[in-house]
Short mmCIF file of C-alpha atoms in Angstrom, two decimals:
data_model
loop_
_atom_site.label_atom_id
_atom_site.label_comp_id
_atom_site.label_asym_id
_atom_site.label_seq_id
_atom_site.Cartn_x
_atom_site.Cartn_y
_atom_site.Cartn_z
CA MET A 20 -8.99 36.11 101.18
CA PRO A 21 -11.64 35.08 103.69
CA SER A 22 -11.48 36.03 107.30
CA VAL A 23 -10.45 33.51 109.91
CA THR A 24 -13.10 31.37 111.37
CA TYR A 25 -13.33 30.18 114.97
CA SER A 26 -14.37 26.85 116.73
CA SER A 27 -14.98 25.96 120.41
CA THR A 28 -12.07 24.47 122.40
CA ARG A 29 -14.50 21.84 123.31
CA GLY A 30 -15.82 21.11 119.72
CA GLY A 31 -19.53 21.96 120.37
CA GLN A 32 -19.50 25.24 117.89
CA LYS A 33 -17.28 24.98 114.62
CA HIS A 34 -16.24 27.48 111.68
CA LEU A 35 -18.09 30.51 113.40
CA ASP A 36 -17.21 34.06 111.89
CA PHE A 37 -15.40 36.97 113.60
CA ARG A 38 -18.59 38.82 114.28
CA THR A 39 -20.39 36.01 115.71
CA VAL A 40 -17.56 34.99 118.25
CA VAL A 41 -17.06 38.74 119.31
CA MET A 42 -20.87 39.02 119.97
CA THR A 43 -21.06 35.61 121.62
CA GLY A 44 -18.10 35.71 123.95
CA LEU A 45 -18.12 32.27 125.44
CA ALA A 46 -19.17 29.30 123.57
CA ARG A 47 -22.36 27.46 124.26
CA ASP A 48 -20.46 24.47 125.15
CA ARG A 49 -18.61 26.43 127.79
CA GLY A 50 -15.47 26.47 125.61
CA LEU A 51 -13.52 29.28 124.21
CA PHE A 52 -13.23 30.24 120.65
CA VAL A 53 -9.92 29.78 118.84
CA PRO A 54 -8.91 30.35 115.35
CA ASP A 55 -9.10 27.49 112.87
CA THR A 56 -6.26 28.88 111.17
CA ILE A 57 -3.42 31.23 112.41
CA PRO A 58 -2.40 33.54 109.62
CA THR A 59 1.35 34.12 108.78
CA VAL A 60 3.36 37.34 108.53
CA THR A 61 6.68 37.17 106.43
CA LYS A 62 10.06 38.67 107.50
CA GLU A 63 9.53 40.99 104.46
CA GLU A 64 5.99 42.05 105.49
CA LEU A 65 7.20 42.58 109.11
CA GLU A 66 10.06 44.78 107.71
CA SER A 67 7.71 46.80 105.42
CA TRP A 68 5.51 47.51 108.72
CA ARG A 69 8.67 48.99 110.67
CA SER A 70 7.86 52.56 109.64
CA LEU A 71 4.23 52.61 110.60
CA SER A 72 2.31 54.27 113.35
CA TYR A 73 0.88 52.16 115.91
CA ALA A 74 -2.46 52.43 114.55
CA ASP A 75 -1.62 51.66 111.15
CA LEU A 76 0.47 48.73 112.36
CA SER A 77 -2.46 47.46 114.09
CA VAL A 78 -4.55 47.65 111.07
CA LYS A 79 -2.09 45.28 109.31
CA VAL A 80 -2.00 43.02 112.14
CA ILE A 81 -5.94 42.62 112.75
CA SER A 82 -6.84 42.48 108.93
CA LYS A 83 -4.70 39.29 109.11
CA PHE A 84 -7.64 38.08 110.56
CA VAL A 85 -10.55 40.32 109.50
CA GLN A 86 -11.17 40.68 105.98
CA ASP A 87 -13.96 42.57 104.06
CA ASP A 88 -16.36 39.84 104.50
CA GLN A 89 -16.54 40.75 108.43
CA VAL A 90 -15.48 44.54 108.51
CA PRO A 91 -14.99 46.67 105.53
CA ALA A 92 -11.25 47.82 105.53
CA ASP A 93 -12.37 51.36 105.69
CA LYS A 94 -14.46 50.57 108.86
CA LEU A 95 -11.63 48.42 110.45
CA GLU A 96 -9.25 51.24 109.88
CA ASP A 97 -11.89 53.85 111.51
CA ILE A 98 -12.42 51.37 114.44
CA ILE A 99 -8.65 50.98 115.13
CA LYS A 100 -7.68 54.59 114.67
CA ARG A 101 -10.55 55.66 116.97
CA SER A 102 -9.19 53.16 119.40
CA CYS A 103 -5.77 54.52 119.44
CA ALA A 104 -6.71 57.94 119.62
CA ALA A 105 -7.98 57.60 123.13
CA PHE A 106 -4.15 57.35 124.34
CA ARG A 107 -2.31 59.95 125.68
CA HIS A 108 1.02 58.99 123.97
CA LYS A 109 1.54 59.38 120.41
CA ASP A 110 3.27 55.74 120.46
CA VAL A 111 -0.03 54.35 122.20
CA THR A 112 2.61 51.74 123.96
CA PRO A 113 6.04 53.20 123.97
CA VAL A 114 9.08 51.12 124.58
CA VAL A 115 11.66 52.48 126.99
CA SER A 116 15.24 51.09 128.09
CA VAL A 117 15.47 50.91 131.84
CA GLY A 118 18.03 48.84 133.84
CA GLY A 119 19.68 47.05 130.86
CA HIS A 120 16.15 45.77 129.45
CA LYS A 121 13.03 47.24 127.77
CA ILE A 122 9.85 48.05 129.47
CA LEU A 123 6.88 48.28 127.28
CA GLU A 124 4.59 51.00 128.73
CA LEU A 125 0.93 49.86 128.47
CA PHE A 126 -0.71 52.39 130.76
CA HIS A 127 -1.27 55.42 128.81
CA GLY A 128 -4.75 54.61 127.97
CA PRO A 129 -7.82 56.24 129.50
CA THR A 130 -7.61 54.04 132.72
CA PHE A 131 -3.84 53.51 133.00
CA ALA A 132 -3.81 49.90 132.37
CA PHE A 133 -2.86 47.65 129.36
CA LYS A 134 -6.50 46.57 129.11
CA ASP A 135 -7.35 49.79 127.66
CA VAL A 136 -5.77 48.68 124.21
CA ALA A 137 -8.15 45.90 123.73
CA LEU A 138 -11.15 47.25 125.36
CA GLN A 139 -11.47 50.35 123.44
CA MET A 140 -11.21 48.32 120.20
CA LEU A 141 -14.00 45.92 121.65
CA GLY A 142 -16.32 48.88 122.34
CA ASN A 143 -15.90 49.86 118.96
CA PHE A 144 -16.31 46.53 117.54
CA PHE A 145 -19.56 46.08 119.51
CA GLU A 146 -20.74 49.42 118.36
CA TYR A 147 -20.51 48.62 114.84
CA PHE A 148 -21.80 45.23 114.80
CA LEU A 149 -25.10 46.47 116.76
CA GLU A 150 -25.47 49.14 114.26
CA THR A 151 -25.14 46.87 111.34
CA GLY A 152 -27.72 44.27 112.42
CA SER A 153 -26.29 42.08 115.37
CA ASN A 154 -28.53 41.13 118.34
CA GLU A 155 -31.51 43.39 117.34
CA GLY A 156 -29.21 46.31 118.01
CA ARG A 157 -28.93 45.54 121.79
CA LEU A 158 -26.01 43.73 123.98
CA ALA A 159 -26.02 43.37 127.89
CA VAL A 160 -22.22 43.00 128.70
CA LEU A 161 -21.85 41.22 132.11
CA GLY A 162 -18.12 41.26 133.21
CA ALA A 163 -15.88 40.24 136.31
CA THR A 164 -12.86 42.42 137.39
CA SER A 165 -9.86 41.75 139.50
CA GLY A 166 -9.23 45.63 139.24
CA ASP A 167 -8.22 46.81 135.75
CA THR A 168 -10.77 44.95 133.27
CA GLY A 169 -13.77 46.60 134.83
CA SER A 170 -12.84 50.12 134.60
CA ALA A 171 -11.07 49.53 130.79
CA ALA A 172 -14.57 47.89 129.90
CA ILE A 173 -16.49 50.87 131.32
CA TYR A 174 -14.58 53.45 129.40
CA GLY A 175 -14.80 51.48 126.21
CA LEU A 176 -18.50 50.99 126.57
CA ARG A 177 -19.69 54.09 128.44
CA GLY A 178 -22.40 55.97 126.27
CA LYS A 179 -22.49 53.29 123.64
CA LYS A 180 -26.09 52.95 122.19
CA GLY A 181 -27.87 49.71 122.81
CA ILE A 182 -25.22 48.56 125.22
CA ASP A 183 -25.90 47.83 129.14
CA CYS A 184 -22.58 47.16 130.90
CA ILE A 185 -22.82 45.38 134.37
CA ILE A 186 -19.42 44.81 135.99
CA LEU A 187 -18.90 42.60 138.98
CA PHE A 188 -15.92 43.13 141.50
CA PRO A 189 -14.94 41.62 144.76
CA ARG A 190 -15.79 43.98 147.62
CA GLY A 191 -12.41 45.23 149.35
CA ARG A 192 -10.03 43.22 146.81
CA VAL A 193 -9.46 46.08 144.44
CA SER A 194 -7.38 49.01 145.15
CA PRO A 195 -9.48 52.23 146.05
CA ILE A 196 -8.28 53.97 142.89
CA GLN A 197 -9.25 51.00 140.65
CA GLU A 198 -12.59 51.04 142.52
CA ARG A 199 -13.10 54.91 141.99
CA GLN A 200 -12.29 54.45 138.36
CA MET A 201 -15.42 52.31 137.99
CA THR A 202 -17.86 53.81 140.41
CA THR A 203 -17.32 57.52 139.64
CA VAL A 204 -18.73 56.86 135.80
CA GLN A 205 -22.33 58.18 135.70
CA ASP A 206 -23.27 57.29 132.26
CA SER A 207 -26.75 55.39 132.72
CA ASN A 208 -25.75 52.25 130.81
CA ILE A 209 -22.87 51.42 133.34
CA HIS A 210 -23.41 49.48 136.69
CA CYS A 211 -20.90 48.68 138.90
CA VAL A 212 -21.78 45.68 141.40
CA ALA A 213 -19.65 44.88 144.52
CA VAL A 214 -19.84 41.29 145.45
CA GLU A 215 -18.99 39.50 148.73
CA GLY A 216 -16.17 37.06 147.70
CA THR A 217 -13.08 36.89 145.48
CA PHE A 218 -12.43 37.65 141.65
CA ASP A 219 -13.10 33.87 140.96
CA ASP A 220 -16.40 34.25 142.68
CA CYS A 221 -17.38 37.09 140.42
CA GLN A 222 -15.88 35.08 137.26
CA ASP A 223 -17.77 32.10 138.14
CA LEU A 224 -21.08 34.14 138.23
CA VAL A 225 -20.11 35.28 134.72
CA LYS A 226 -19.55 31.89 133.46
CA ALA A 227 -22.79 30.64 134.95
CA SER A 228 -24.59 33.30 133.43
CA PHE A 229 -23.32 32.23 130.05
CA ASN A 230 -23.89 28.57 130.82
CA SER A 231 -27.83 29.72 131.31
CA PRO A 232 -28.99 29.47 127.84
CA GLU A 233 -32.62 31.17 128.38
CA PHE A 234 -31.16 33.92 130.31
CA ARG A 235 -28.17 34.44 127.83
CA ASP A 236 -30.74 34.60 125.01
CA ARG A 237 -33.10 36.77 126.76
CA VAL A 238 -30.97 39.66 127.74
CA LYS A 239 -28.49 39.35 124.60
CA LEU A 240 -25.49 38.45 126.88
CA GLY A 241 -21.97 39.53 125.84
CA ALA A 242 -18.42 39.26 127.29
CA VAL A 243 -15.91 41.91 127.88
CA ASN A 244 -13.43 39.53 129.75
CA SER A 245 -10.59 37.92 127.95
CA ILE A 246 -12.85 35.10 127.17
CA ASN A 247 -13.78 37.15 124.49
CA TRP A 248 -11.46 36.25 121.48
CA CYS A 249 -11.36 40.18 120.45
CA ARG A 250 -9.43 40.97 123.49
CA VAL A 251 -6.43 38.57 122.58
CA LEU A 252 -6.50 39.70 119.22
CA ALA A 253 -6.41 43.30 120.04
CA GLN A 254 -3.30 42.62 122.17
CA THR A 255 -1.29 40.95 119.70
CA THR A 256 -0.67 44.46 117.96
CA TYR A 257 1.74 45.68 120.91
CA TYR A 258 3.86 42.61 120.51
CA PHE A 259 4.59 43.25 117.09
CA TRP A 260 5.11 47.05 117.95
CA SER A 261 7.69 46.24 120.58
CA TYR A 262 9.42 43.94 118.47
CA LEU A 263 9.89 46.45 115.72
CA ARG A 264 10.92 49.15 118.41
CA VAL A 265 13.69 46.86 119.96
CA THR A 266 14.93 45.84 116.72
CA ASP A 267 15.13 49.08 115.19
CA ASP A 268 18.68 49.25 116.85
CA PRO A 269 20.80 47.70 114.22
CA ALA A 270 22.65 45.55 116.73
CA PHE A 271 19.57 43.68 117.27
CA LYS A 272 18.13 43.60 113.57
CA ASP A 273 18.16 39.84 113.55
CA ALA A 274 17.48 39.27 117.31
CA LYS A 275 14.57 37.19 118.53
CA VAL A 276 12.66 39.46 121.19
CA GLY A 277 11.76 37.92 124.41
CA PHE A 278 8.62 39.02 126.73
CA SER A 279 7.95 38.94 130.52
CA VAL A 280 4.40 39.25 131.34
CA PRO A 281 2.60 39.55 134.64
CA THR A 282 -0.05 37.44 134.33
CA GLY A 283 -3.26 35.86 136.27
CA ASN A 284 -5.83 34.91 133.48
CA PHE A 285 -3.33 34.29 130.77
CA GLY A 286 -4.85 36.44 128.19
CA ASP A 287 -2.02 39.02 127.84
CA ILE A 288 0.76 36.40 127.47
CA LEU A 289 -1.49 34.34 125.04
CA ALA A 290 -1.59 37.28 122.77
CA GLY A 291 2.29 36.98 122.63
CA PHE A 292 2.11 33.17 122.08
CA TYR A 293 -0.35 33.62 119.08
CA SER A 294 2.09 36.35 117.67
CA LYS A 295 4.68 33.86 117.50
CA GLN A 296 2.51 31.39 115.95
CA MET A 297 2.09 34.01 113.23
CA GLY A 298 5.76 34.31 112.78
CA LEU A 299 6.84 37.09 114.89
CA PRO A 300 10.71 36.28 115.93
CA VAL A 301 9.77 35.94 119.70
CA GLY A 302 12.32 34.39 122.04
CA LYS A 303 11.37 33.50 125.67
CA LEU A 304 7.88 34.12 126.87
CA ILE A 305 8.19 34.30 130.58
CA VAL A 306 4.85 33.90 132.77
CA ALA A 307 5.32 35.86 135.65
CA THR A 308 3.02 35.37 138.55
CA ASN A 309 2.50 36.65 142.31
CA GLU A 310 1.75 34.51 145.30
CA ASN A 311 -1.33 33.04 143.34
CA ASP A 312 0.78 31.08 141.09
CA ILE A 313 -1.16 28.32 139.59
CA LEU A 314 0.52 29.07 136.28
CA HIS A 315 3.98 28.98 137.44
CA ARG A 316 3.08 25.51 139.07
CA PHE A 317 1.88 24.11 135.94
CA PHE A 318 4.86 25.10 134.04
CA THR A 319 7.43 23.91 136.44
CA LYS A 320 5.55 20.84 137.84
CA GLY A 321 2.98 20.15 135.29
CA GLU A 322 0.10 20.89 138.17
CA TYR A 323 -2.55 23.18 137.32
CA HIS A 324 -4.23 22.67 140.72
CA ARG A 325 -6.83 25.20 142.24
CA GLU A 326 -5.83 26.90 145.67
CA PRO A 327 -7.36 29.44 147.76
CA ILE A 328 -6.49 32.91 146.56
CA GLN A 329 -4.05 34.78 148.64
CA HIS A 330 -4.43 38.58 148.89
CA SER A 331 -1.62 40.33 147.42
CA ILE A 332 -0.25 43.84 146.57
CA SER A 333 -0.94 42.96 142.95
CA PRO A 334 -4.49 42.51 143.05
CA SER A 335 -5.21 42.17 139.28
CA MET A 336 -3.19 38.99 139.37
CA ASP A 337 -5.21 37.36 142.43
CA ILE A 338 -6.62 34.90 140.31
CA CYS A 339 -6.42 31.05 141.17
CA VAL A 340 -8.27 29.83 137.78
CA SER A 341 -6.83 31.45 134.65
CA SER A 342 -9.80 32.05 132.27
CA ASN A 343 -7.86 32.31 129.21
CA PHE A 344 -5.61 29.23 129.97
CA GLU A 345 -8.04 26.74 128.21
CA ARG A 346 -6.90 28.04 124.59
CA TYR A 347 -3.43 27.34 125.37
CA LEU A 348 -4.32 23.80 126.79
CA SER A 349 -6.33 23.08 123.49
CA PHE A 350 -3.15 23.90 121.57
CA LEU A 351 -1.27 21.54 123.90
CA ALA A 352 -3.63 18.87 123.44
CA GLY A 353 -3.13 19.09 119.44
CA ASN A 354 -6.66 20.88 119.13
CA ASP A 355 -7.97 17.58 119.98
CA SER A 356 -11.42 18.92 121.54
CA SER A 357 -12.34 15.46 122.95
CA LYS A 358 -8.99 15.50 124.79
CA LEU A 359 -9.43 19.19 125.98
CA ALA A 360 -13.06 18.51 126.96
CA GLU A 361 -11.82 15.40 128.91
CA TRP A 362 -9.19 17.79 130.93
CA MET A 363 -11.45 20.28 131.65
CA LYS A 364 -14.14 18.08 132.94
CA ASN A 365 -11.48 16.21 135.08
CA PHE A 366 -10.33 19.96 136.42
CA GLU A 367 -13.94 21.08 137.01
CA GLU A 368 -14.67 18.03 139.18
CA THR A 369 -11.61 17.77 141.09
CA LYS A 370 -9.89 21.31 140.78
CA LYS A 371 -6.71 19.58 139.57
CA LEU A 372 -5.30 18.78 136.36
CA THR A 373 -1.90 17.37 136.02
CA ILE A 374 0.36 16.76 132.92
CA SER A 375 3.73 14.96 132.52
CA GLY A 376 5.86 13.44 129.94
CA GLU A 377 5.50 14.87 126.27
CA PHE A 378 2.91 17.31 127.30
CA LEU A 379 4.78 19.08 130.20
CA GLU A 380 7.90 19.12 128.09
CA ARG A 381 6.23 20.76 125.21
CA ALA A 382 4.71 23.50 127.59
CA GLN A 383 8.07 23.96 129.08
CA ASN A 384 9.34 24.71 125.57
CA ASP A 385 6.56 27.21 124.91
CA PHE A 386 6.84 29.04 128.30
CA THR A 387 9.12 29.97 131.14
CA SER A 388 7.85 31.25 134.45
CA ALA A 389 8.90 32.80 137.98
CA ARG A 390 6.75 33.53 140.90
CA ALA A 391 7.46 36.77 143.09
CA ASP A 392 5.99 37.36 146.50
CA THR A 393 5.06 40.50 148.12
CA GLN A 394 8.50 41.19 149.41
CA MET A 395 10.30 40.42 146.33
CA THR A 396 7.94 42.80 144.65
CA LEU A 397 8.38 45.56 146.87
CA ASP A 398 12.41 45.07 146.67
CA THR A 399 12.04 45.50 142.87
CA ILE A 400 10.00 48.56 143.21
CA ARG A 401 12.43 49.97 145.60
CA GLU A 402 15.42 49.15 143.66
CA TYR A 403 14.20 50.45 140.32
CA SER A 404 13.30 53.64 141.99
CA ASP A 405 16.74 54.01 143.59
CA LYS A 406 18.77 53.04 140.91
CA TYR A 407 16.93 54.20 138.05
CA GLY A 408 14.43 56.85 139.13
CA TYR A 409 11.79 54.44 137.55
CA VAL A 410 8.83 53.57 139.59
CA LEU A 411 7.08 50.17 138.57
CA CYS A 412 3.49 49.35 139.68
CA PRO A 413 3.39 46.19 141.73
CA HIS A 414 2.08 44.04 138.66
CA ALA A 415 4.88 45.39 136.53
CA ALA A 416 7.54 44.78 139.24
CA VAL A 417 6.45 41.11 139.24
CA GLY A 418 7.47 40.99 135.50
CA VAL A 419 10.62 42.52 135.94
CA ASN A 420 11.61 40.50 139.01
CA ALA A 421 10.91 37.38 136.99
CA ILE A 422 13.53 38.42 134.29
CA HIS A 423 16.19 38.78 137.24
CA GLN A 424 15.30 35.28 138.37
CA THR A 425 15.57 33.71 134.93
CA GLY A 426 18.75 35.59 134.10
CA ASP A 427 17.19 37.37 130.97
CA VAL A 428 18.02 41.14 131.83
CA ASN A 429 19.23 42.21 128.23
CA GLU A 430 18.17 44.81 125.72
CA THR A 431 16.11 42.31 123.69
CA MET A 432 14.08 41.40 126.76
CA VAL A 433 10.77 43.34 127.09
CA SER A 434 9.09 43.44 130.45
CA LEU A 435 5.33 44.46 130.14
CA ALA A 436 4.27 47.43 132.54
CA THR A 437 0.77 46.63 132.76
CA ALA A 438 -0.47 49.62 134.78
CA HIS A 439 0.45 52.75 136.10
CA GLU A 440 2.10 53.14 139.61
CA GLY A 441 -0.28 55.70 140.46
CA LYS A 442 -3.00 53.35 140.65
CA PHE A 443 -1.83 51.45 143.91
CA PRO A 444 -0.56 54.23 145.95
CA ALA A 445 -0.65 52.10 149.16
CA ALA A 446 1.44 49.28 147.73
CA VAL A 447 4.06 51.59 146.07
CA LYS A 448 4.34 53.54 149.42
CA ARG A 449 5.72 50.61 151.23
CA ALA A 450 8.90 50.88 149.16
CA VAL A 451 9.12 54.37 147.67
CA ASP A 452 8.15 57.40 150.00
CA PRO A 453 7.66 60.09 149.26
CA LEU A 454 5.44 58.77 146.16
CA PRO A 455 5.59 60.64 142.71
CA THR A 456 2.77 63.16 142.02
CA PRO A 457 -0.21 60.98 140.56
CA PRO A 458 -1.60 61.96 137.31
CA GLU A 459 -4.27 64.45 137.31
CA GLN A 460 -6.73 62.12 135.96
CA LEU A 461 -6.09 59.69 139.06
CA ALA A 462 -5.82 62.47 141.48
CA ASN A 463 -9.28 64.04 140.79
CA LEU A 464 -10.96 60.67 141.16
CA LEU A 465 -11.08 61.41 144.63
CA ASP A 466 -13.25 64.34 144.40
CA LEU A 467 -16.09 62.84 142.27
CA PRO A 468 -19.38 61.46 143.26
CA THR A 469 -19.49 57.52 143.09
CA ARG A 470 -22.51 55.37 142.14
CA VAL A 471 -22.11 51.58 143.03
CA SER A 472 -24.66 48.46 143.87
CA GLU A 473 -24.38 45.60 146.00
CA CYS A 474 -25.14 41.88 145.12
CA PRO A 475 -25.00 38.76 147.41
CA ASN A 476 -22.80 35.93 145.74
CA ASP A 477 -25.80 34.45 144.11
CA LEU A 478 -26.44 33.77 140.35
CA LYS A 479 -30.26 34.67 140.52
CA ALA A 480 -29.62 37.67 142.31
CA VAL A 481 -27.01 38.83 139.78
CA GLN A 482 -29.25 38.02 137.03
CA ASP A 483 -32.34 39.52 138.64
CA PHE A 484 -30.20 42.90 138.79
CA MET A 485 -29.23 42.91 135.30
CA GLN A 486 -32.73 42.04 134.19
CA GLN A 487 -34.06 44.97 136.02
CA ARG A 488 -31.46 47.57 134.77
CA ILE A 489 -31.92 46.45 131.26
CA GLU A 490 -35.75 46.89 131.71
CA GLU A 491 -35.16 50.20 133.16
CA ARG A 492 -32.96 51.49 130.47
CA MET A 493 -35.27 50.39 127.71
CA ALA A 494 -38.33 52.05 129.49
CA SER A 495 -36.43 55.14 129.59
CA ALA A 496 -35.31 54.98 125.83
CA SER A 497 -38.88 54.54 124.76
CA ALA A 498 -40.15 57.25 127.02
#
């Protein structure tokens, strides 16, 4: 069976292979790549996977999309198993029961955040594709981060041959621990760049660079943000894993499993949506937002309207335009690329996209949503610490608060804990004092030297910086 192929949401590129979409990132018509077909998993297959380790299960799930014509089976297994070996917990993403529901702990990777699952794999896929002929053996990764993507990308790409990694982050808008996780990495192929502005400004600079054909081709530009399909695909694995762990209990053997996902860019919950499309018995998918609630407004009122970012205690969700949402809009439009292109053109011109009628009804059948502001988030952190001795990070607390709002606190509801609370001590201390002892790896960051560059919020300045760093590395490599 051949591998799944991919087309742009906006219709400009069609039926590309996995290698190409991973190395390309953003489509050249400014759309995102989506699968042309969704492979299915039968109930019998799913049951046969129950006893597998996380890594072996991941091989089964990802090989539904990626066959030998893209990555030989033994190499795919090696890539996935090396990626999972970077995690501190034997289950990679363990499922625990707290407060009458489940929590999926996604913070046991190198940077204590859920993005490690995908970015360890993406780094290893990049490395394999470069070694086997892609891009003349070199790749310049440009990424934007609201906090966690940056460090996870850096830890996934540090020291990789032929790869330059430039990460833009909004100055003063990530937590001090998040910043130090990025800026203490000394590998010569890693460059952290502080930009005056917001995450959306950084993301706009990344997208504008991908939409500059001459620059894109000259530097061999690649993407680590969740615009890269590989990120979404890798994240489907923990939906399958957590479903199997919940239904290990005979009482829930035939149950559908729901998920509450704190989200800003929509990539994490989109992986759950695709898992459901594959046949995983998923119940509710709850979109949990903080004050930056463009997704909540869309699913309750049909209004995807851009508003200024509000600074919150869950900075990784301080996003006012969700870069992955176009993939879902494409699905909602019936994969009609002309309809989708019209929607996105209107949104880019007016900063507003409004749906109603059948479109809104379908969206509300696919997702539920809730919004938790700072006080609600702090109340949830305090309650779970006091009642259950379990300390949530501010993002995870948004997801937990959502299931209380929607009345979905039960043992078949999984709330995703997307980061370790030790990454956000200032926020958590407002609810829990004294704080738990932080993990040694986070505590040690305070003693390490840092390396950071600065750029204005200007496309030419960022591109010139990238070009200079690439030239310096290549000169050093040939010396």
